[in-house]
Short mmCIF file of C-alpha atoms in Angstrom, two decimals:
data_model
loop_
_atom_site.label_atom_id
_atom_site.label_comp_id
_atom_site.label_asym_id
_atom_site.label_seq_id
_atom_site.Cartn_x
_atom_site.Cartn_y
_atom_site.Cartn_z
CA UNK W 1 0.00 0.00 0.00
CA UNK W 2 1.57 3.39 -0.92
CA UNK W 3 0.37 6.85 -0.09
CA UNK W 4 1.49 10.29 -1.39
CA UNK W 5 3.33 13.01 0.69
CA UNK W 6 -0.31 13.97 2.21
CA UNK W 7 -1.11 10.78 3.33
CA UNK W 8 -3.65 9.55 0.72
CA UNK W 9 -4.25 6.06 -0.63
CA UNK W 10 -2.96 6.35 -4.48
CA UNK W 11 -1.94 2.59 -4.22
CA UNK W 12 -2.66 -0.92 -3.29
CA UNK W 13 -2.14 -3.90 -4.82
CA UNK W 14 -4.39 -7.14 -4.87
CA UNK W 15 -3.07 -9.22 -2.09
CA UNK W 16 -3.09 -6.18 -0.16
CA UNK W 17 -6.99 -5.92 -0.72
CA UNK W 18 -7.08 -9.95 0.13
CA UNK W 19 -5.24 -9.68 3.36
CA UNK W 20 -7.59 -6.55 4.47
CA UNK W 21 -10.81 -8.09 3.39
CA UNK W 22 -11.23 -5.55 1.21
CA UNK W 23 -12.85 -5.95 -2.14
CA UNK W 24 -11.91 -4.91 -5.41
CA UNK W 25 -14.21 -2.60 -6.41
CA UNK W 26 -13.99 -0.83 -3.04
CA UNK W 27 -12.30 2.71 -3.16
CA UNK W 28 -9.59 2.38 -0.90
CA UNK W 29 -9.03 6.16 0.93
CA UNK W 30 -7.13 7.44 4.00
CA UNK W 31 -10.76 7.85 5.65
CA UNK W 32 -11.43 4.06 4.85
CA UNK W 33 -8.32 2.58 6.16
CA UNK W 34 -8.92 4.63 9.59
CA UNK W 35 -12.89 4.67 9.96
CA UNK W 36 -13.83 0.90 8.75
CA UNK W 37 -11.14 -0.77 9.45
CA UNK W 38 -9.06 1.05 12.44
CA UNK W 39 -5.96 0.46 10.29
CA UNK W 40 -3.73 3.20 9.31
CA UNK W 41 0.19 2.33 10.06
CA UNK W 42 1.06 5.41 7.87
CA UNK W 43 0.56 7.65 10.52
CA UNK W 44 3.28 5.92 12.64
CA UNK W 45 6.04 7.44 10.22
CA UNK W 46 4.07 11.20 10.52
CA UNK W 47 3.98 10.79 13.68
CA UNK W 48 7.08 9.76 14.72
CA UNK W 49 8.96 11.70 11.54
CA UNK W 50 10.73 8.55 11.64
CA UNK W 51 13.34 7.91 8.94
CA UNK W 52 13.94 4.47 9.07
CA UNK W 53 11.56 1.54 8.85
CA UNK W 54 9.19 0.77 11.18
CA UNK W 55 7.72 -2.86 11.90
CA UNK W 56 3.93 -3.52 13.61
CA UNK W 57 2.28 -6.35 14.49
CA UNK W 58 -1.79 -5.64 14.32
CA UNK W 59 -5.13 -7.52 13.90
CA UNK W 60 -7.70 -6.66 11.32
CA UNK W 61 -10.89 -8.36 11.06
CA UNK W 62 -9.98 -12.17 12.25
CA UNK W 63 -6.55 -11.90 10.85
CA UNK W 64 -3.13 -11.13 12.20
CA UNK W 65 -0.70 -9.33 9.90
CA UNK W 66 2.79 -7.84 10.23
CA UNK W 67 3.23 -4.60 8.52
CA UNK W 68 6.47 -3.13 7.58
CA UNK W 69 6.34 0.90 7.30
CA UNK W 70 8.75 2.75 5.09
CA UNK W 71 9.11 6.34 4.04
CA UNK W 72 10.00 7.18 0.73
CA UNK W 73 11.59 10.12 -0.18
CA UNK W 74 12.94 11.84 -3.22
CA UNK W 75 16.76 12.66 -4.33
CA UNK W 76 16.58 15.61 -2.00
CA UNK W 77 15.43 13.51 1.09
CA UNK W 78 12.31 15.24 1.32
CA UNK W 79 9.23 12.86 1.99
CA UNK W 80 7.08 11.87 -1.34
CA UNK W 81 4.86 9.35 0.42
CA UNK W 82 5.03 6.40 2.68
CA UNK W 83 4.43 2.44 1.89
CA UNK W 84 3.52 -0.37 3.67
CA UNK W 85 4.38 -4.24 3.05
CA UNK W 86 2.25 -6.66 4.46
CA UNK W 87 2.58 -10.22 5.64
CA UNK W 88 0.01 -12.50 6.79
CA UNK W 89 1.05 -14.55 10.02
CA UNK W 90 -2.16 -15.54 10.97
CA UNK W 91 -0.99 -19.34 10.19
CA UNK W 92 2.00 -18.62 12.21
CA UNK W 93 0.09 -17.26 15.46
CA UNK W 94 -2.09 -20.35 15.71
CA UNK W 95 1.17 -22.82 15.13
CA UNK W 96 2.61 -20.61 18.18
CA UNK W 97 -0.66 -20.90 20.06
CA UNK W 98 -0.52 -25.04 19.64
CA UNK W 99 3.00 -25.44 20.26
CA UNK W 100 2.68 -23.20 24.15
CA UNK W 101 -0.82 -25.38 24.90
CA UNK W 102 1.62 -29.09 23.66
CA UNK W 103 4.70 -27.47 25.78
CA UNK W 104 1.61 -26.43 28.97
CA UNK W 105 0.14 -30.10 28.59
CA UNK W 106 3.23 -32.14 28.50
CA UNK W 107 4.88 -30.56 31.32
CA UNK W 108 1.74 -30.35 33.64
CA UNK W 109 1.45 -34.13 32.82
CA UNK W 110 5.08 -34.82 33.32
CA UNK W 111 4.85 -32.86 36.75
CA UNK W 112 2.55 -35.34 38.33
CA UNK W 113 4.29 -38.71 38.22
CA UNK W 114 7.79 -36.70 38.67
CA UNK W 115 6.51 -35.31 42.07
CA UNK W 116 5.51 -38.84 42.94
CA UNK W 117 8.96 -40.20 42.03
CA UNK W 118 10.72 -37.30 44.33
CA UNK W 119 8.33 -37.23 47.22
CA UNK W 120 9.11 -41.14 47.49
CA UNK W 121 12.77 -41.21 47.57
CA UNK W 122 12.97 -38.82 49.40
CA UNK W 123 10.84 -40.73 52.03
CA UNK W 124 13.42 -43.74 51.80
CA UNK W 125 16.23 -42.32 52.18
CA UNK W 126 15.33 -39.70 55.39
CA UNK W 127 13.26 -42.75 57.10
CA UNK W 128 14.72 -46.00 56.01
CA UNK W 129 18.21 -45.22 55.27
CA UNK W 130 19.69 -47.29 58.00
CA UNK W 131 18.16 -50.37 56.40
CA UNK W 132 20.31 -49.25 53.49
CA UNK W 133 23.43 -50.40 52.50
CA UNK W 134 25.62 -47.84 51.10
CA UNK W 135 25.60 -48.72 47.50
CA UNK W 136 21.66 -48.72 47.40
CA UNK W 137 21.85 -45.17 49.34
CA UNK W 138 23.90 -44.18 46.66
CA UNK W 139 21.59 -45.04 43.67
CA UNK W 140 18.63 -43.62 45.29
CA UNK W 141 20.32 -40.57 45.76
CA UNK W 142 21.55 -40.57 42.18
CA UNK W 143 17.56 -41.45 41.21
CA UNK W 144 16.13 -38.29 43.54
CA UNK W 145 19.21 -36.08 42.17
CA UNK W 146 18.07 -36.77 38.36
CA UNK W 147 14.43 -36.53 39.33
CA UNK W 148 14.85 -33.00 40.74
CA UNK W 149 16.62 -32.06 37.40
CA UNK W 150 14.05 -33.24 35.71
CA UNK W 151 11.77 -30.99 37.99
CA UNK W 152 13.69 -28.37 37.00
CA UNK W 153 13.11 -28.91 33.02
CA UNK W 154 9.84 -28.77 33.77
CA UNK W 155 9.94 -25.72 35.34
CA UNK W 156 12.09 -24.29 32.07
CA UNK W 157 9.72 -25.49 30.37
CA UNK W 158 6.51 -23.61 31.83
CA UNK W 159 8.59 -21.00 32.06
CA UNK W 160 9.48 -20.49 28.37
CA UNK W 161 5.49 -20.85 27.78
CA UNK W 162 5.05 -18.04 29.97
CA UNK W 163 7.41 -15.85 28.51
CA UNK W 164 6.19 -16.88 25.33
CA UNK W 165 2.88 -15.52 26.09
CA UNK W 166 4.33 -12.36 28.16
CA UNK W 167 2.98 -13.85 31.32
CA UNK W 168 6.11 -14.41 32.92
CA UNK W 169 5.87 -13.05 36.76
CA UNK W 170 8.20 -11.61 39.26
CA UNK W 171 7.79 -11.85 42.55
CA UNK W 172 10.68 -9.33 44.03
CA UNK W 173 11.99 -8.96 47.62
CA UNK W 174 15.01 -8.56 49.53
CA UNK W 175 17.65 -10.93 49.60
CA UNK W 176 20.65 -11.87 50.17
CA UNK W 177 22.62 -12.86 46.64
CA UNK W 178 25.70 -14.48 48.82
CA UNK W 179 23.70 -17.24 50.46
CA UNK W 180 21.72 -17.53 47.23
CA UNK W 181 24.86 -18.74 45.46
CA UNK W 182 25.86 -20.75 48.56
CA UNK W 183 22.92 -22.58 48.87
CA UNK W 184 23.44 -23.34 45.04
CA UNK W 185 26.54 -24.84 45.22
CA UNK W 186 25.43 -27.22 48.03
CA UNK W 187 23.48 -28.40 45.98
CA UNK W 188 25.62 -29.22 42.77
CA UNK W 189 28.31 -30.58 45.71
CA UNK W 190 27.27 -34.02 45.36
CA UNK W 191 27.43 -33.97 41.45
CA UNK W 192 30.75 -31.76 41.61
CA UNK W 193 31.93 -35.03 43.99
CA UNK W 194 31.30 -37.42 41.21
CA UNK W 195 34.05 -35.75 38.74
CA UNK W 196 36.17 -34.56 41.78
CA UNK W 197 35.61 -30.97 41.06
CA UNK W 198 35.69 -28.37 44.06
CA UNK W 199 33.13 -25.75 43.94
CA UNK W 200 33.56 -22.82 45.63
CA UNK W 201 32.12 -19.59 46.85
CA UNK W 202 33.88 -15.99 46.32
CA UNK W 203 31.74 -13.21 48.32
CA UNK W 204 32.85 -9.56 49.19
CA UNK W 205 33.61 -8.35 52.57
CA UNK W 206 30.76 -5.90 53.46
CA UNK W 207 29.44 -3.92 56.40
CA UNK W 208 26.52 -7.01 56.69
CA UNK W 209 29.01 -9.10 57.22
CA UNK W 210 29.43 -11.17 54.21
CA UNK W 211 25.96 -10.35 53.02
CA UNK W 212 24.90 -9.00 49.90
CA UNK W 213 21.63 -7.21 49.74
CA UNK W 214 20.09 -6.93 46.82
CA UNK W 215 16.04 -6.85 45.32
CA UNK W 216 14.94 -9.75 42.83
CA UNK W 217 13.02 -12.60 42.60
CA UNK W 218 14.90 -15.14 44.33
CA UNK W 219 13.46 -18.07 42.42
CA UNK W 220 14.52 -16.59 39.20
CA UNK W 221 17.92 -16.12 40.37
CA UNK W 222 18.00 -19.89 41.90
CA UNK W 223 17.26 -20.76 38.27
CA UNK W 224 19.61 -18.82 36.68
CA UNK W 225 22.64 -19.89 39.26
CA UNK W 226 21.56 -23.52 38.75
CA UNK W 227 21.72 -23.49 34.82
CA UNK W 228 25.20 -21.82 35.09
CA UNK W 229 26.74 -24.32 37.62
CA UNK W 230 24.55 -27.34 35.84
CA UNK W 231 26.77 -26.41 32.57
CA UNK W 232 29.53 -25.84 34.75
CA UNK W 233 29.98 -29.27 35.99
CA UNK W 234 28.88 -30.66 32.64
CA UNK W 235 32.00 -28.99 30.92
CA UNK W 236 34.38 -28.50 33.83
CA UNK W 237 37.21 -31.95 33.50
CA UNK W 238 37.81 -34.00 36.32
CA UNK W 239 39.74 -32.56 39.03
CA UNK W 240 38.48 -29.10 38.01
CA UNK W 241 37.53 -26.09 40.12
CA UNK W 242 34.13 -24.17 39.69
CA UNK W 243 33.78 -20.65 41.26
CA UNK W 244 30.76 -18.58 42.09
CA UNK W 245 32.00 -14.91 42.26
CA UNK W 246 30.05 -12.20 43.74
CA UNK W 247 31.43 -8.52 42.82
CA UNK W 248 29.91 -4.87 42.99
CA UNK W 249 29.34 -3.51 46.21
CA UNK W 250 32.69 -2.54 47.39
CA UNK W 251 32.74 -0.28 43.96
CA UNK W 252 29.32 0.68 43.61
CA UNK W 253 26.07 0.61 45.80
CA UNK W 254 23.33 0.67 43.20
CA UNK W 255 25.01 -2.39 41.10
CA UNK W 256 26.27 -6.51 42.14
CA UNK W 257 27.76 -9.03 39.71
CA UNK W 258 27.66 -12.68 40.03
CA UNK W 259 29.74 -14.65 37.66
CA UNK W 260 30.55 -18.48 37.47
CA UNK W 261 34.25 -19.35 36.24
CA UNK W 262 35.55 -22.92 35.92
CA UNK W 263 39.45 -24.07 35.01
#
């Protein structure tokens, strides 16, 4: 669709007319684009006196297009008109809609029997372990540590439908990052163990003592720190040492780092 340099309709081709429901003997004006349709991406370049392209996403009648607004100017750089190029992704949103309900389904169905799985190892080994010899302790703990992985794939996995859908939450508070990372690397201790790799902790002096204070969602952090040291250990070679460094405070109050360094 191209209009002239006062915004008028002097073009639009026949897929154009197809995508808009528009029909071919239909005069196609400024005033028709705004009033029966509520589309009219032109006036995101007047508005804007943008230069460069701009891209939309928008809905018209039942279908979803994505519009790519352009203005065109002459030798002299002053603006002649403005077109738009449109693409129907209407097919595309309802393949995106499928795959977030298959990834919801699966994962909600893999949840059950996985939280089954976990809640009953973890019943053996805290109440029957001395009836345990120490090779069978060792296999259920290797069963309960893969389970909880698996918990947490899971949990990747919801998550990605959520931010897929821009539903993601935060739930922010105070807390402190140190312990965070601590209570991290307990946790990958046992699978550090396995390739004989130390893990350790690396936290600033402060006037908390050791703490760092910072606001975030502490479960998002936990999830971050546990993908980091997961591919840590994963890539790290036997004998190796993983570190969890926590930097920031001592040079500024507003910002903290946290990185994750093997060798």
């Amino acid at each position: 669709i191209m209009t002239d340099a006062a915004g008028e309709v002097f073009l639009i081709n026949p897929a154009a007319r197809k995508m808009l429901g528009v029909a071919v003997e239909e005069a196609v004006t400024a005033k028709y684009l705004k009033e029966k349709l509520g589309f009219y991406p032109f006036d995101l370049v007047h508005a804007t006196h943008a230069s460069e392209t701009l891209r939309e996403e928008l809905k018209v009648n039942d279908r979803f297009l994505h519009s790519i607004v352009s203005p065109v100017n002459d030798t002299g750089g002053a603006a002649v008109g403005v077109v738009v190029v449109l693409r129907d992704i209407t097919e595309q949103k309802a393949l995106d809609h499928r795959k977030e309900e298959f990834v919801s389904i699966v994962s909600h169905e893999l949840r059950t029997p996985l939280t089954s799985i976990t809640g009953a190892l973890d019943i053996v080994l805290k109440q029957y372990a001395q009836g345990l010899t120490e090779k069978q302790a060792r296999y259920l703990e290797m069963a309960l540590d893969s389970a909880q992985k698996l918990n947490g794939i899971v949990d990747d996995l919801l998550d990605v439908a959520k931010v897929e859908r821009g539903k993601l939450s935060m739930r922010m508070g105070a807390l402190d990052l140190a312990a965070l990372a601590r209570d991290a690397v307990e946790r990958f201790r046992a699978a550090g163990e396995q390739k004989n790799i130390t893990l350790g902790v690396r936290a600033p002096d402060t006037k908390f003592g050791g703490e760092v204070r910072i606001v975030a969602d502490a479960d998002r952090l936990t999830q971050v720190i546990n993908n980091l040291l997961s591919n840590a250990i994963k890539f790290t070679p036997d004998g190796g040492r993983i570190e969890v460094d926590i930097f920031g405070p001592q040079v500024s109050r507003s910002f903290v780092g946290l990185s994750i360094w093997n060798n």
